Coordinates of C-alpha atoms in Angstrom, one line a residue:
M27 CA -125.6 19.3 -33.6
K28 CA -122.0 20.4 -34.6
Q29 CA -119.6 17.2 -33.4
Q30 CA -122.4 15.3 -35.3
T31 CA -122.3 16.4 -38.8
F32 CA -118.2 15.9 -38.0
L33 CA -118.7 13.0 -36.5
F34 CA -121.0 11.4 -39.3
K35 CA -118.4 13.9 -42.4
G36 CA -115.4 12.2 -41.0
L37 CA -116.4 8.5 -41.1
S38 CA -118.4 9.2 -44.8
R39 CA -117.0 7.1 -47.1
R40 CA -114.2 8.7 -49.8
R41 CA -113.3 8.1 -53.6
V42 CA -110.4 7.3 -54.8
E43 CA -108.5 8.6 -57.9
I44 CA -105.5 7.0 -59.4
L45 CA -103.2 7.7 -61.6
D46 CA -100.4 6.8 -63.5
A47 CA -97.3 7.9 -62.3
K48 CA -95.4 8.6 -64.6
T49 CA -97.9 10.2 -67.8
K50 CA -100.5 11.2 -64.9
D51 CA -103.6 9.3 -66.4
K52 CA -106.3 8.4 -64.8
L53 CA -106.5 4.6 -64.6
C54 CA -108.8 3.6 -61.8
F55 CA -111.8 5.4 -60.2
L56 CA -112.9 3.2 -56.6
D57 CA -116.8 5.1 -54.9
K58 CA -117.9 4.1 -51.9
V59 CA -114.4 3.7 -50.0
E60 CA -114.3 2.8 -46.2
P61 CA -112.7 4.9 -44.8
N62 CA -111.4 2.3 -42.3
A63 CA -109.6 0.3 -45.2
T64 CA -106.3 0.0 -45.8
I65 CA -104.1 0.7 -48.6
G66 CA -102.9 -2.9 -49.4
E67 CA -106.9 -3.2 -49.8
I68 CA -107.6 0.0 -51.9
K69 CA -104.7 -2.2 -54.2
S70 CA -106.9 -5.3 -54.1
M71 CA -109.4 -3.5 -55.9
F72 CA -106.9 -2.0 -58.2
H73 CA -106.1 -5.5 -58.8
K74 CA -109.9 -6.1 -59.8
S75 CA -109.6 -3.7 -63.6
H76 CA -106.1 -4.2 -63.0
P77 CA -105.7 -7.9 -63.1
Q78 CA -102.4 -7.9 -64.5
W79 CA -101.4 -5.3 -61.3
Y80 CA -102.0 -7.9 -58.5
P81 CA -101.2 -6.3 -54.8
A82 CA -98.2 -7.2 -54.6
R83 CA -96.3 -5.2 -58.1
Q84 CA -97.8 -2.4 -56.4
S85 CA -96.3 0.8 -55.1
I86 CA -99.4 3.5 -54.4
R87 CA -97.9 6.9 -53.5
L88 CA -99.4 10.1 -52.4
D89 CA -96.6 11.9 -54.6
P90 CA -95.8 10.6 -57.9
K91 CA -92.3 11.0 -57.3
G92 CA -93.3 10.5 -53.1
K93 CA -91.9 7.0 -51.5
S94 CA -94.7 3.7 -51.1
L95 CA -97.1 3.5 -49.2
K96 CA -97.4 1.0 -45.8
D97 CA -99.8 -1.8 -46.7
E98 CA -101.1 -1.5 -43.4
D99 CA -101.7 2.9 -43.8
V100 CA -105.4 3.1 -43.4
L101 CA -107.0 6.1 -45.8
Q102 CA -108.6 8.2 -42.7
H103 CA -105.3 9.1 -41.1
L104 CA -103.8 10.2 -45.2
P105 CA -103.0 13.5 -45.7
V106 CA -106.2 12.9 -48.4
G107 CA -109.4 14.9 -49.1
T108 CA -112.7 13.2 -50.0
T109 CA -111.6 12.7 -53.0
A110 CA -108.1 11.3 -52.3
T111 CA -105.7 11.5 -55.5
F112 CA -102.7 8.0 -55.0
Y113 CA -100.2 7.6 -58.3
F114 CA -99.5 4.1 -59.1
R115 CA -96.6 3.3 -60.9
D116 CA -95.5 -1.0 -62.0
L117 CA -93.4 -1.7 -59.5
G118 CA -92.6 -5.1 -62.2
A119 CA -92.7 -9.0 -62.0
Q120 CA -92.5 -10.0 -58.3
I121 CA -91.3 -13.1 -56.8
S122 CA -91.2 -14.7 -52.8
W123 CA -88.5 -13.6 -50.1
V124 CA -88.3 -16.8 -49.5
T125 CA -88.0 -18.7 -53.5
V126 CA -84.4 -16.3 -54.0
F127 CA -83.8 -17.1 -50.2
L128 CA -83.5 -20.9 -51.4
T129 CA -82.6 -20.6 -55.0
E130 CA -79.5 -18.3 -53.8
Y131 CA -78.3 -20.5 -51.1
T132 CA -79.0 -24.3 -52.8
G133 CA -76.5 -22.4 -55.9
P134 CA -73.9 -22.3 -54.0
L135 CA -74.6 -26.0 -51.8
V136 CA -74.5 -27.5 -54.0
I137 CA -71.3 -25.5 -56.7
Y138 CA -69.1 -26.0 -53.8
L139 CA -70.0 -29.7 -53.5
M140 CA -69.2 -30.3 -57.2
F141 CA -65.3 -29.5 -56.7
Y142 CA -64.8 -30.8 -53.7
F143 CA -65.6 -33.9 -55.6
R144 CA -63.8 -32.8 -57.8
V145 CA -66.8 -33.7 -61.0
P146 CA -64.9 -33.9 -64.4
F147 CA -64.0 -31.4 -66.8
I148 CA -63.4 -28.6 -63.5
Y149 CA -59.6 -30.2 -63.5
A150 CA -57.4 -32.3 -65.0
P151 CA -59.5 -36.1 -66.0
K152 CA -55.5 -37.9 -64.0
Y153 CA -57.7 -35.3 -61.4
D154 CA -61.8 -36.8 -61.4
F155 CA -63.5 -38.2 -58.1
T156 CA -60.9 -38.1 -56.5
T157 CA -59.8 -36.1 -52.7
S158 CA -57.3 -34.3 -51.4
K159 CA -54.6 -35.0 -49.1
H160 CA -54.8 -32.1 -47.0
W161 CA -57.2 -32.2 -44.1
V162 CA -58.5 -28.6 -43.9
V163 CA -59.8 -29.3 -47.6
H164 CA -62.5 -31.5 -46.3
L165 CA -62.8 -29.3 -43.1
A166 CA -63.7 -26.4 -45.5
C167 CA -66.2 -28.2 -47.2
M168 CA -68.4 -28.9 -43.7
C169 CA -67.9 -25.3 -42.3
H170 CA -68.7 -23.7 -45.9
S171 CA -72.2 -26.9 -46.6
F172 CA -72.9 -26.4 -42.5
H173 CA -73.5 -22.7 -43.0
Y174 CA -75.2 -22.9 -46.6
V175 CA -77.9 -25.6 -44.7
K176 CA -78.0 -23.3 -41.9
R177 CA -79.2 -20.3 -44.1
L178 CA -81.3 -22.9 -46.1
L179 CA -83.1 -24.2 -42.2
E180 CA -83.4 -20.9 -41.3
T181 CA -85.4 -19.5 -44.2
L182 CA -87.8 -22.3 -43.4
F183 CA -87.8 -22.6 -40.5
V184 CA -87.0 -19.1 -38.5
H185 CA -87.2 -15.7 -40.6
R186 CA -91.1 -12.9 -41.1
F187 CA -90.8 -11.2 -43.9
S188 CA -91.6 -7.8 -43.5
H189 CA -92.6 -7.6 -47.6
G190 CA -93.1 -11.6 -49.1
T191 CA -91.7 -10.3 -52.4
M192 CA -89.0 -8.6 -54.0
P193 CA -88.4 -7.8 -58.2
L194 CA -87.5 -10.9 -60.4
R195 CA -84.0 -9.6 -61.7
N196 CA -83.1 -9.5 -58.0
I197 CA -82.8 -13.4 -57.8
F198 CA -80.6 -13.3 -61.4
K199 CA -78.9 -10.7 -59.6
N200 CA -78.4 -12.5 -55.3
C201 CA -78.2 -15.7 -57.8
T202 CA -74.9 -14.5 -59.7
Y203 CA -73.0 -12.6 -56.3
Y204 CA -73.3 -16.5 -54.9
W205 CA -72.8 -19.0 -57.4
G206 CA -70.5 -16.9 -58.4
F207 CA -68.2 -17.1 -55.6
A208 CA -68.5 -20.1 -54.1
A209 CA -66.9 -21.5 -57.6
W210 CA -64.0 -19.4 -57.7
M211 CA -63.4 -20.2 -54.2
A212 CA -64.6 -24.2 -54.2
Y213 CA -62.1 -23.9 -57.2
Y214 CA -59.7 -23.1 -55.4
I215 CA -59.3 -24.9 -51.9
N216 CA -60.7 -27.8 -53.7
H217 CA -57.2 -27.6 -56.4
P218 CA -54.7 -30.3 -56.5
L219 CA -52.3 -28.1 -55.4
Y220 CA -53.5 -26.4 -52.8
T221 CA -51.4 -25.9 -49.7
P222 CA -52.4 -24.9 -46.5
P223 CA -52.7 -22.4 -44.4
I224 CA -49.1 -21.2 -43.7
Y225 CA -49.1 -22.2 -39.6
G226 CA -50.1 -25.7 -39.8
E227 CA -53.5 -26.6 -37.1
Q228 CA -53.0 -24.4 -34.2
Q229 CA -54.5 -21.6 -37.1
I230 CA -56.9 -23.6 -38.7
R231 CA -58.4 -25.4 -34.9
L232 CA -58.2 -20.8 -33.9
A233 CA -60.2 -20.2 -37.3
L234 CA -62.7 -22.9 -36.6
I235 CA -63.5 -22.4 -33.5
I236 CA -64.2 -19.1 -34.8
F237 CA -66.2 -19.9 -37.2
L238 CA -68.0 -22.1 -35.2
F239 CA -68.7 -19.3 -32.5
C240 CA -70.0 -17.1 -35.1
Q241 CA -72.4 -19.1 -36.8
I242 CA -73.6 -19.9 -33.3
G243 CA -74.3 -15.7 -32.8
N244 CA -76.3 -15.6 -36.3
F245 CA -78.6 -18.3 -35.6
S246 CA -79.0 -16.4 -31.5
I247 CA -79.7 -13.3 -33.3
H248 CA -82.5 -13.9 -36.1
I249 CA -84.3 -16.6 -33.5
A250 CA -84.4 -13.1 -31.4
L251 CA -86.0 -11.1 -34.3
R252 CA -88.3 -13.2 -35.5
N253 CA -89.0 -13.4 -32.2
L254 CA -90.2 -9.7 -32.1
R255 CA -92.8 -10.3 -34.8
P256 CA -95.6 -12.0 -34.5
P257 CA -96.5 -14.7 -37.2
G258 CA -98.4 -12.8 -40.4
S259 CA -97.2 -9.4 -38.4
K260 CA -95.1 -6.5 -40.0
T261 CA -95.0 -5.2 -36.1
R262 CA -91.2 -4.2 -36.0
K263 CA -90.1 -3.6 -32.7
I264 CA -86.8 -1.8 -31.0
P265 CA -84.4 -6.1 -30.3
Y266 CA -83.1 -6.4 -27.7
P267 CA -80.5 -8.1 -25.8
T268 CA -82.1 -11.4 -23.9
K269 CA -81.1 -13.7 -22.1
N270 CA -78.8 -15.9 -24.7
P271 CA -75.3 -14.3 -23.9
F272 CA -74.4 -13.7 -27.9
T273 CA -78.0 -11.4 -28.0
W274 CA -75.8 -9.0 -26.0
I275 CA -74.2 -8.0 -28.2
F276 CA -77.6 -5.6 -28.9
L277 CA -75.8 -3.6 -26.3
L278 CA -73.5 -2.6 -29.0
V279 CA -74.8 -2.7 -32.2
S280 CA -77.7 -2.7 -34.1
C281 CA -77.6 -4.9 -36.8
P282 CA -75.5 -8.4 -34.9
N283 CA -76.8 -11.5 -37.4
Y284 CA -74.0 -9.1 -40.2
T285 CA -71.1 -8.8 -37.4
Y286 CA -71.0 -12.7 -36.8
E287 CA -71.9 -13.1 -40.6
V288 CA -69.0 -11.3 -41.8
L289 CA -66.5 -10.6 -39.7
G290 CA -67.0 -13.2 -37.1
S291 CA -68.3 -16.8 -40.3
W292 CA -66.1 -15.3 -42.9
L293 CA -63.9 -13.9 -41.2
G294 CA -63.2 -17.6 -39.7
F295 CA -63.4 -18.9 -42.7
T296 CA -61.0 -17.6 -44.7
V297 CA -58.0 -17.9 -42.0
M298 CA -58.5 -21.4 -41.3
T299 CA -58.4 -21.9 -45.3
Q300 CA -55.5 -18.8 -46.9
C301 CA -56.8 -18.4 -50.1
L302 CA -57.7 -15.6 -51.9
P303 CA -61.1 -15.7 -53.4
V304 CA -61.9 -16.7 -50.1
A305 CA -60.9 -12.6 -48.4
F306 CA -62.5 -11.0 -51.3
F307 CA -65.6 -12.5 -51.0
T308 CA -65.2 -11.5 -47.2
L309 CA -64.4 -7.6 -47.8
V310 CA -66.9 -7.5 -51.3
G311 CA -69.5 -9.3 -48.2
F312 CA -69.0 -7.2 -45.2
I313 CA -68.4 -3.6 -47.9
Q314 CA -72.7 -4.8 -49.0
M315 CA -73.9 -5.5 -45.0
T316 CA -72.5 -2.7 -44.2
V317 CA -75.3 -0.5 -46.1
W318 CA -77.2 -3.1 -45.1
A319 CA -76.8 -2.4 -41.7
K320 CA -76.6 1.8 -42.3
G321 CA -80.3 1.8 -43.2
K322 CA -81.2 -0.8 -41.5
H323 CA -80.1 1.6 -38.7
R324 CA -81.6 5.0 -40.0
S325 CA -84.4 2.9 -39.6
Y326 CA -84.9 2.3 -36.3
L327 CA -83.5 6.1 -35.3
K328 CA -86.6 7.3 -37.3
E329 CA -88.9 5.2 -36.3
F330 CA -87.9 4.8 -32.5
R331 CA -87.2 8.0 -30.7
D332 CA -86.1 5.9 -27.6
Y333 CA -83.8 3.5 -29.6
P334 CA -79.7 3.0 -28.0
P335 CA -78.0 5.8 -28.5
L336 CA -74.7 3.8 -27.8
R337 CA -75.2 1.7 -30.6
S338 CA -73.8 1.5 -34.3
P339 CA -75.2 0.1 -37.7
I340 CA -72.7 -2.9 -36.8
L341 CA -68.5 -2.7 -36.6
P342 CA -69.0 -1.3 -32.5
F343 CA -68.1 2.4 -31.9
I344 CA -66.8 3.0 -35.1
L345 CA -68.6 1.5 -38.1

């Protein structure tokens, strides 16, 4: 009889109150919430009483200063009583990752081509719509365009995002970074006074091989990561090497897509053009991707007890 009473209580509906994380004011009270309801479903219920805060804009927490709960977290599995108290924070206006990626990658593609074709008001009028006499300038344009076309296609057909949105303000920050560096690099590479690399064709050909090799490697890693997550799922798994040799670097690093991206493709592009702004862009990109890689590496170690111990975040055995 005691066991039956316990089961009945365990399956009884719950009450949920949502307070403002800053003021502690009660924003919403939900009665008769199913114990197997997810945080995502509770967000939808909260949205009905506060239409201005759509689910993607909500951060629901157990503690005012704690971490946001995941949408897939289940009410009955959380450390709450019959009446669950959650705290709400407004994440601000949101925008989809796809929109952000398409915007920040389209910009560099278009901006670089404007400098390449030397549209008016960039260089002296006598250079309007002229072309460079150096073949490395044309090669650099093809490589730069290839890189961003690849990114756009991956955004549309390859990437599966664990989070559907990000804060709207990020699009301005990201576009400033990508668009600004694209303009800075393109200005000097396509400048009428640009001089080719000091070691000539050998340097350019070697850099091209590095660039193309790492573009293929980066794409291979993105495909491998895509195959880990079924469509519409937020499932996380440990990435392992596949039959594709470009993925074997997973044996040594947690984020080989960043390794191929910055230590291969952009380093190759730097050697190819021998241009200081490109080198600076590569350095800044390396610093940022190292931060991202370390964060993902820590996340893997925390989530998976059997995570391969030999892996480094971005550089084998070093970083």
